[in-house]
Coordinates of N, CA, C and O in Angstrom, one line a residue:
X15 N 137.3 30.5 123.4 CA 137.2 30.7 121.9 C 138.1 31.9 121.4 O 138.6 32.8 122.3
X16 N 138.6 31.8 120.0 CA 139.7 32.6 119.7 C 139.0 34.2 119.6 O 137.8 34.2 119.4
X17 N 139.8 35.0 119.2 CA 139.4 36.4 118.8 C 138.4 36.4 117.6 O 137.3 37.0 117.3
X18 N 139.3 35.5 116.7 CA 138.2 35.6 115.0 C 137.0 35.2 115.4 O 136.1 35.5 114.9
X19 N 137.0 34.1 116.3 CA 135.3 33.4 116.2 C 134.8 34.0 117.2 O 133.4 34.2 116.7
X20 N 135.0 34.8 117.9 CA 134.3 36.0 118.6 C 133.8 37.2 117.9 O 132.7 37.3 118.1
X21 N 134.7 37.3 117.2 CA 134.3 38.4 116.0 C 133.5 38.0 115.2 O 132.6 39.0 114.5
X22 N 133.4 36.8 114.5 CA 132.8 36.4 113.5 C 131.3 35.8 113.9 O 130.7 35.3 113.0
X23 N 130.9 35.4 115.4 CA 129.8 34.8 115.6 C 128.6 35.7 115.6 O 127.4 35.1 115.9
X24 N 128.8 36.9 115.0 CA 127.7 37.9 115.0 C 126.4 37.5 113.9 O 127.0 36.3 113.1
X25 N 125.8 38.2 113.4 CA 124.7 37.7 112.4 C 125.5 37.8 111.2 O 126.3 38.9 110.7
X26 N 125.4 36.9 110.2 CA 126.1 37.1 109.0 C 125.4 37.9 108.1 O 124.1 38.1 108.3
X27 N 126.0 38.4 106.8 CA 125.3 39.3 106.0 C 124.4 38.5 105.3 O 124.6 37.5 105.0
X28 N 123.4 39.2 105.1 CA 122.1 38.3 104.2 C 121.2 39.5 103.6 O 121.5 40.5 104.1
X29 N 120.3 38.9 102.5 CA 119.6 39.7 102.0 C 117.9 39.2 101.5 O 118.1 38.0 101.5
X30 N 117.1 39.8 102.1 CA 115.6 39.3 101.9 C 115.3 39.9 100.5 O 114.9 40.8 100.4
X31 N 114.9 38.8 99.8 CA 114.2 39.2 98.5 C 112.9 38.1 98.3 O 112.6 36.8 99.2
X32 N 112.3 38.5 97.2 CA 111.0 37.6 96.7 C 111.7 36.2 96.0 O 112.4 36.5 95.5
X33 N 110.8 35.2 96.2 CA 111.1 33.7 95.9 C 110.8 34.3 94.6 O 109.7 34.7 94.2
X34 N 111.4 33.8 93.5 CA 111.1 33.9 92.2 C 109.7 33.6 91.8 O 109.3 32.5 92.1
X35 N 108.9 34.5 91.0 CA 107.5 34.2 90.6 C 106.5 34.3 91.7 O 105.5 33.8 91.6
X36 N 106.9 34.6 93.0 CA 106.2 34.8 93.9 C 106.5 36.1 95.2 O 107.4 36.7 94.7
X37 N 105.6 36.1 95.9 CA 105.8 37.2 97.0 C 106.3 36.8 98.2 O 106.6 37.4 99.4
X38 N 106.2 35.3 98.1 CA 106.9 34.8 99.4 C 108.4 35.2 99.6 O 109.2 35.1 98.7
X39 N 109.0 35.5 100.8 CA 110.1 36.2 101.0 C 111.1 34.9 101.4 O 110.9 34.1 101.6
X40 N 112.2 34.9 100.9 CA 113.1 34.2 101.5 C 114.5 34.9 101.7 O 114.7 36.1 101.1
X41 N 115.4 34.5 102.7 CA 116.6 35.2 103.1 C 117.6 34.5 102.2 O 117.7 33.4 102.5
X42 N 118.7 35.0 101.8 CA 119.7 34.4 101.2 C 120.9 35.0 102.2 O 121.1 36.5 102.1
X43 N 121.6 34.2 102.8 CA 122.6 34.7 103.3 C 124.1 34.2 102.9 O 124.2 33.4 102.4
X44 N 124.9 34.9 103.3 CA 126.2 34.4 103.2 C 126.9 33.1 103.8 O 126.2 33.0 105.0
X45 N 127.7 32.6 103.4 CA 128.1 31.3 104.0 C 129.5 31.3 104.5 O 130.5 32.1 103.7
X46 N 129.8 30.7 105.6 CA 131.1 30.4 105.9 C 131.9 29.2 104.9 O 131.5 28.5 104.4
X47 N 133.5 29.4 105.0 CA 133.9 28.2 104.4 C 133.6 26.8 104.4 O 133.4 26.3 103.5
X48 N 133.1 26.8 105.9 CA 132.8 25.2 106.1 C 131.5 25.0 105.3 O 131.4 23.7 104.6
X49 N 130.7 25.7 105.2 CA 129.3 25.6 104.5 C 129.6 25.5 103.0 O 128.9 24.5 102.3
X50 N 130.6 26.4 102.4 CA 130.8 26.3 100.8 C 131.5 25.0 100.5 O 131.2 24.3 99.9
X51 N 132.5 24.5 101.6 CA 133.1 23.2 101.4 C 132.2 22.1 101.6 O 132.2 21.2 100.6
X52 N 131.4 22.3 102.4 CA 130.4 21.2 102.3 C 129.4 21.0 101.3 O 129.0 19.6 100.9
X53 N 128.9 22.3 100.6 CA 128.3 22.0 99.6 C 128.7 21.7 98.4 O 128.5 20.6 97.7
X54 N 130.1 22.0 98.6 CA 131.0 21.2 97.3 C 131.1 19.6 97.3 O 131.1 19.3 96.4
X55 N 131.4 19.3 98.4 CA 131.6 18.1 98.6 C 130.2 17.2 98.1 O 130.2 16.3 97.6
X56 N 129.3 17.7 98.8 CA 127.9 17.2 98.6 C 127.5 17.0 97.0 O 127.1 16.2 96.3
X57 N 127.9 18.3 96.1 CA 127.6 18.3 94.8 C 128.5 17.5 94.0 O 128.1 16.6 93.2
X58 N 129.6 17.4 94.7 CA 130.8 16.3 93.8 C 130.2 14.7 94.0 O 130.3 14.3 93.2
X59 N 129.8 14.7 95.3 CA 129.1 13.2 95.6 C 128.1 12.8 94.8 O 127.8 12.1 94.0
X60 N 127.0 13.8 94.6 CA 125.9 13.6 93.7 C 126.3 13.4 92.3 O 125.4 12.7 91.6
X61 N 127.1 14.1 91.8 CA 127.4 14.0 90.3 C 128.3 13.0 90.2 O 128.1 12.3 89.1
X62 N 129.2 12.4 91.2 CA 129.5 11.2 90.8 C 128.7 10.0 90.9 O 128.8 9.0 90.1
X63 N 127.7 10.0 91.4 CA 126.7 9.1 91.6 C 125.8 9.1 90.6 O 125.1 8.3 90.1
X64 N 125.6 10.4 89.9 CA 124.6 10.6 88.8 C 125.5 11.3 87.8 O 125.5 12.5 87.6
X65 N 126.2 10.7 87.0 CA 127.1 10.8 86.1 C 126.3 12.3 85.2 O 125.2 12.1 84.5
X66 N 126.8 13.5 84.9 CA 126.1 14.5 84.3 C 127.1 15.3 83.4 O 128.6 15.4 83.9
X67 N 126.7 16.2 82.5 CA 127.7 17.2 81.9 C 128.1 18.5 82.8 O 127.6 18.6 83.8
X68 N 128.8 19.2 82.4 CA 129.6 20.0 83.2 C 128.5 21.0 83.6 O 128.6 21.8 84.7
X69 N 127.7 21.5 82.9 CA 126.7 22.6 83.1 C 125.6 22.0 84.2 O 125.2 22.6 84.9
X70 N 125.1 20.6 83.9 CA 124.3 20.4 85.3 C 124.9 20.0 86.3 O 124.5 20.3 87.4
X71 N 126.4 19.7 86.5 CA 127.3 19.7 87.7 C 127.3 21.3 88.3 O 127.0 21.3 89.5
X72 N 127.4 22.2 87.3 CA 127.1 23.5 87.8 C 125.9 23.6 88.6 O 125.8 24.4 89.6
X73 N 124.6 23.5 87.8 CA 123.6 23.7 88.6 C 123.3 22.8 89.9 O 122.9 23.2 90.7
X74 N 124.1 21.6 89.8 CA 123.7 21.0 91.0 C 124.6 21.5 92.3 O 123.9 21.9 93.3
X75 N 125.7 22.1 91.8 CA 126.4 22.8 92.8 C 125.7 23.9 93.4 O 125.7 24.3 94.6
X76 N 125.0 24.9 92.5 CA 124.4 26.1 92.9 C 123.1 25.4 93.7 O 122.7 26.3 94.7
X77 N 122.6 24.4 93.5 CA 121.5 23.9 94.3 C 121.9 23.7 95.6 O 121.2 23.8 96.7
X78 N 123.0 22.8 96.0 CA 123.4 22.5 96.9 C 124.1 23.6 98.0 O 123.7 23.9 99.2
X79 N 124.5 24.7 97.2 CA 124.8 25.9 97.9 C 123.4 26.7 98.3 O 123.5 27.0 99.3
X80 N 122.8 26.8 97.6 CA 121.4 27.5 98.2 C 120.8 26.6 99.0 O 120.0 27.3 99.9
X81 N 120.9 25.5 99.3 CA 120.1 24.8 100.2 C 120.7 25.3 101.4 O 119.9 25.3 102.6
X82 N 122.2 25.6 101.4 CA 122.6 26.3 102.8 C 122.4 27.7 102.9 O 122.1 28.2 103.9
X83 N 122.2 28.6 102.1 CA 122.0 30.1 102.0 C 120.6 30.2 102.3 O 120.3 31.5 102.5
X84 N 119.8 29.5 101.5 CA 118.3 30.1 101.8 C 117.7 29.6 103.1 O 117.6 28.8 103.8
X85 N 117.1 31.0 103.7 CA 116.8 30.8 105.4 C 115.5 31.8 105.2 O 115.2 32.4 104.4
X86 N 114.9 30.8 106.4 CA 113.4 31.8 106.7 C 114.0 33.1 107.1 O 114.8 33.6 107.9
X87 N 113.4 34.2 106.5 CA 113.6 35.7 106.7 C 113.4 35.9 108.0 O 114.1 36.9 108.6
X88 N 112.5 35.4 109.0 CA 112.0 35.6 110.3 C 113.0 34.9 111.2 O 113.1 35.3 112.5
X89 N 113.9 33.9 111.1 CA 115.1 33.1 111.6 C 115.9 32.5 110.9 O 115.8 31.5 110.2
X90 N 117.2 33.5 110.7 CA 118.3 33.1 109.8 C 118.9 31.4 110.3 O 119.6 31.2 109.3
X91 N 118.4 31.1 111.3 CA 119.0 29.9 111.9 C 118.1 28.7 111.3 O 118.6 27.6 111.1
X92 N 117.0 29.1 110.7 CA 115.9 27.9 110.1 C 116.3 28.0 108.4 O 116.0 29.1 107.9
X93 N 116.5 26.8 108.0 CA 116.7 26.3 106.5 C 115.2 26.9 106.0 O 114.0 26.5 106.6
X94 N 115.3 27.6 104.4 CA 114.0 27.8 103.9 C 113.6 26.5 103.2 O 112.4 26.4 102.9
X95 N 114.8 25.3 103.1 CA 114.0 24.0 102.5 C 114.5 23.1 103.3 O 115.6 23.3 104.0
X96 N 114.0 21.9 102.9 CA 114.6 20.8 103.9 C 115.8 20.1 103.6 O 116.8 19.6 104.4
X97 N 116.0 20.0 102.3 CA 117.2 19.2 101.7 C 117.3 19.7 100.3 O 116.4 20.1 99.5
X98 N 118.2 18.8 99.7 CA 118.6 19.0 98.3 C 117.5 18.7 97.3 O 117.2 19.0 96.3
X99 N 116.9 17.5 97.7 CA 115.8 16.8 96.7 C 114.5 17.9 96.7 O 114.0 17.9 95.7
X100 N 114.0 18.7 97.8 CA 113.2 19.7 97.8 C 113.7 20.6 96.8 O 112.7 21.0 95.8
X101 N 114.8 21.2 96.6 CA 114.9 22.1 95.7 C 115.1 21.6 94.3 O 114.5 22.0 93.3
X102 N 115.6 20.2 94.2 CA 115.6 19.2 92.9 C 114.3 19.3 92.3 O 113.8 19.3 91.2
X103 N 113.2 19.0 93.5 CA 112.0 18.6 92.7 C 111.2 20.0 92.5 O 110.0 20.1 91.5
X104 N 111.0 21.1 93.4 CA 110.1 22.4 93.3 C 110.8 23.4 92.8 O 110.2 24.1 92.4
X105 N 112.1 23.1 92.4 CA 112.4 24.7 91.8 C 113.0 24.2 90.2 O 113.4 23.4 89.9
X106 N 112.8 25.4 89.4 CA 113.3 25.0 88.0 C 114.7 25.7 88.1 O 115.1 26.5 88.8
X107 N 115.5 25.6 87.0 CA 117.0 26.2 86.7 C 116.8 27.7 86.7 O 117.7 28.0 87.2
X108 N 115.9 28.4 86.4 CA 115.7 29.5 86.2 C 115.6 30.4 87.9 O 116.4 31.4 87.8
X109 N 115.0 29.7 88.7 CA 114.8 30.4 89.8 C 116.2 30.1 90.6 O 116.5 30.5 91.2
X110 N 117.0 28.8 90.5 CA 118.0 28.5 91.1 C 119.3 29.7 90.4 O 120.0 29.9 91.6
X111 N 119.2 29.8 89.3 CA 120.2 30.5 88.9 C 119.7 32.1 89.6 O 120.8 32.8 89.9
X112 N 118.6 32.5 89.3 CA 118.5 33.8 89.9 C 118.7 34.0 91.4 O 119.1 35.1 91.9
X113 N 118.3 33.0 92.2 CA 118.6 33.2 93.7 C 120.3 33.0 93.9 O 120.7 33.5 94.9
X114 N 120.8 32.0 93.0 CA 122.2 32.0 93.3 C 122.9 33.2 93.1 O 124.1 33.6 93.6
X115 N 122.5 33.8 92.1 CA 123.2 35.2 91.9 C 123.0 36.2 92.8 O 123.7 36.9 93.1
X116 N 122.0 36.3 93.5 CA 121.8 36.9 94.7 C 122.8 36.6 96.0 O 123.5 37.3 96.3
X117 N 123.0 35.0 95.9 CA 123.9 34.5 96.8 C 125.0 35.1 96.5 O 126.0 35.5 97.5
X118 N 125.5 35.1 95.4 CA 126.6 35.6 94.8 C 127.1 37.1 95.2 O 128.2 37.6 96.0
X119 N 125.9 37.9 94.9 CA 126.1 39.3 95.3 C 126.5 39.4 96.8 O 127.0 40.5 97.5
X120 N 125.7 38.6 97.8 CA 125.6 39.0 99.2 C 127.1 38.3 99.6 O 127.6 38.8 100.4
X121 N 127.5 37.1 99.1 CA 128.6 36.6 99.5 C 129.9 37.2 99.2 O 130.9 37.8 99.9
X122 N 129.9 38.2 97.9 CA 131.0 38.6 97.4 C 131.0 40.2 97.6 O 132.0 40.9 97.1
X123 N 129.5 40.7 98.1 CA 129.6 42.0 97.9 C 129.0 42.2 96.4 O 129.3 41.7 95.3
X124 N 128.0 43.4 96.1 CA 127.6 43.6 94.9 C 128.4 44.2 93.8 O 129.4 44.8 94.2
X125 N 128.4 43.4 92.9 CA 129.3 43.7 91.6 C 128.7 44.5 90.9 O 127.5 44.6 90.7
X126 N 129.4 45.3 89.8 CA 128.6 46.2 89.1 C 127.8 45.7 88.1 O 128.0 44.3 87.6
X127 N 126.8 46.1 87.5 CA 125.8 45.6 86.6 C 126.5 45.6 85.2 O 127.3 46.4 84.9
X128 N 125.8 44.7 84.2 CA 126.7 44.9 83.0 C 126.4 45.9 82.1 O 127.1 46.5 81.6
X129 N 125.4 46.8 82.5 CA 125.2 48.1 81.9 C 126.4 49.1 82.3 O 126.4 50.1 81.6
X130 N 126.7 48.8 83.4 CA 128.0 49.8 84.0 C 129.0 49.8 83.2 O 130.1 50.9 83.1
X131 N 129.5 49.1 82.3 CA 130.7 48.7 81.6 C 130.7 49.5 80.3 O 129.7 49.4 79.4
X132 N 131.5 50.2 80.0 CA 131.7 50.9 78.5 C 132.1 50.0 77.6 O 132.8 48.8 77.7
X133 N 131.7 50.5 76.4 CA 132.0 49.7 75.4 C 133.7 49.6 74.9 O 134.1 48.5 74.6
X134 N 134.2 50.4 75.3 CA 135.7 50.1 75.2 C 136.4 49.2 76.4 O 137.0 48.2 76.0
X135 N 135.7 49.2 77.5 CA 136.3 48.2 78.6 C 135.6 46.9 78.0 O 136.5 45.8 78.1
X136 N 134.7 46.5 77.4 CA 134.1 45.2 77.1 C 135.0 44.9 75.4 O 135.4 43.8 75.8
X137 N 135.4 45.6 74.9 CA 136.4 45.5 73.7 C 137.6 44.9 74.6 O 138.3 43.9 73.9
X138 N 138.1 45.7 75.6 CA 139.3 45.4 76.0 C 139.3 44.1 76.6 O 140.4 43.2 76.7
X139 N 138.3 43.6 77.4 CA 137.8 42.3 78.1 C 138.2 41.3 76.9 O 138.8 40.3 76.8
X140 N 137.4 41.5 75.8 CA 137.1 40.5 74.9 C 138.6 40.2 74.4 O 138.9 39.4 74.1
X141 N 139.8 41.4 74.0 CA 140.5 41.1 73.3 C 141.4 40.0 74.8 O 142.4 39.0 73.8
X142 N 141.7 40.5 75.7 CA 142.3 39.9 76.6 C 141.9 38.5 76.7 O 142.8 37.4 77.4
X143 N 140.6 38.2 76.8 CA 140.3 36.8 76.9 C 140.4 35.9 75.8 O 140.9 34.5 75.9
X144 N 140.2 36.4 74.4 CA 141.0 35.8 73.5 C 142.4 35.4 73.7 O 142.6 34.1 73.0
X145 N 143.2 36.0 74.5 CA 144.4 35.6 74.4 C 144.8 34.6 75.6 O 145.9 34.0 75.6
X146 N 143.8 34.4 76.3 CA 143.9 33.5 77.5 C 143.7 32.2 77.4 O 142.6 31.9 76.7
X147 N 144.1 31.5 78.2 CA 143.8 29.9 78.6 C 143.0 30.0 79.9 O 143.5 30.8 80.7
X148 N 142.0 29.3 79.9 CA 141.2 29.2 81.2 C 141.7 28.9 82.5 O 141.9 29.4 83.4
X149 N 143.0 27.9 82.2 CA 143.8 27.5 83.2 C 144.7 28.6 83.8 O 145.1 28.7 85.1
X150 N 144.6 30.0 83.0 CA 145.6 31.1 83.3 C 144.8 31.8 84.3 O 145.6 32.7 85.1
X151 N 143.5 31.7 84.5 CA 142.8 32.5 85.5 C 142.9 31.9 86.8 O 142.8 30.8 86.8
X152 N 143.0 32.8 87.7 CA 143.1 32.4 89.0 C 141.5 32.4 89.7 O 140.6 32.7 88.9
X153 N 141.3 31.9 90.9 CA 140.0 31.5 91.5 C 139.1 32.8 91.4 O 138.0 32.7 91.1
X154 N 139.6 33.8 91.8 CA 138.7 34.9 91.9 C 138.0 35.3 90.1 O 136.8 35.7 90.2
X155 N 139.0 35.2 89.2 CA 138.7 35.7 88.0 C 137.6 34.5 87.4 O 136.7 35.0 86.6
X156 N 138.0 33.4 87.7 CA 137.1 32.5 87.2 C 135.6 32.9 88.1 O 134.5 32.5 87.1
X157 N 135.6 33.0 89.2 CA 134.4 33.3 89.8 C 133.5 34.3 89.1 O 132.4 34.4 88.9
X158 N 134.4 35.6 89.0 CA 133.7 36.7 88.2 C 133.2 36.3 86.8 O 132.2 36.6 86.5
X159 N 133.9 35.6 86.3 CA 133.5 35.3 84.6 C 132.3 34.2 84.8 O 131.2 34.5 84.0
X160 N 132.3 33.5 85.9 CA 131.2 32.5 86.3 C 130.0 33.3 86.3 O 128.9 32.9 85.9
X161 N 130.2 34.3 87.0 CA 129.1 35.1 87.8 C 128.4 35.8 86.2 O 127.2 35.8 86.0
X162 N 129.5 36.6 85.5 CA 129.3 36.9 84.5 C 128.0 36.1 83.3 O 127.1 36.6 83.2
X163 N 128.7 34.9 83.3 CA 128.0 33.8 82.7 C 126.6 33.7 83.0 O 125.6 33.6 82.3
X164 N 126.5 33.6 84.3 CA 125.1 33.3 84.8 C 124.2 34.5 84.6 O 123.2 34.3 84.3
X165 N 124.9 35.6 84.7 CA 123.8 36.7 84.7 C 123.3 36.9 83.2 O 122.3 37.1 82.6
X166 N 124.5 36.5 82.1 CA 123.9 36.5 80.9 C 123.0 35.4 80.5 O 121.8 35.4 79.8
X167 N 122.9 34.4 81.2 CA 122.4 33.1 80.9 C 120.7 33.4 81.6 O 119.5 33.2 80.9
X168 N 120.9 34.0 82.7 CA 119.6 34.6 83.4 C 119.0 35.7 82.4 O 117.6 35.5 82.3
X169 N 119.4 36.5 82.1 CA 118.9 37.5 81.0 C 118.4 36.4 79.6 O 117.3 37.1 79.3
X170 N 119.0 35.6 79.3 CA 118.3 35.0 78.1 C 117.2 34.1 78.6 O 116.5 34.3 77.7
X171 N 117.2 33.5 79.9 CA 116.0 32.9 80.2 C 114.7 33.9 80.5 O 113.8 33.5 80.1
X172 N 115.2 34.8 80.7 CA 114.3 36.1 81.3 C 113.5 36.4 79.7 O 112.1 36.6 79.7
X173 N 114.3 36.5 78.8 CA 114.0 37.1 77.6 C 113.2 36.3 77.1 O 112.3 36.4 76.2
X174 N 113.8 35.0 77.0 CA 113.0 33.6 76.3 C 111.5 33.4 76.8 O 110.6 32.7 76.2
X175 N 110.9 33.9 78.1 CA 109.9 33.8 78.4 C 109.0 34.7 78.4 O 109.0 36.1 78.2

């Protein structure tokens, strides 16, 4: 086994949270590249077999990602759900987005809350985004903007209920 494999074979980062709308606990764990690529491949295959719009495709990707990331809090090797279809049948988009946001925080480290942003910083970001094309953003900035969008969407969903 390589040095990297030995170093990384410990317990992955994770967080235990309440499943949305319940007191049931679920562990959300960080994933390795293989698991993330597998989730993306499965999502692409599913979206190819079931043509959907871009927002639904994003939801599907989040569902496949959560299938890998959601674990039994008492045993991180045990999945919380059996398969994608279980998530598809028993979870709603609000629950998916809420738990996926936890996953993003665990995977990438906690990012600042929207409330931490000053008005000046927000205006500066808006000006820069107005001048940019989406294709100009690298993967990390796209991920951050997607996370920002998901937080706003989640807040809208919570506000509407």
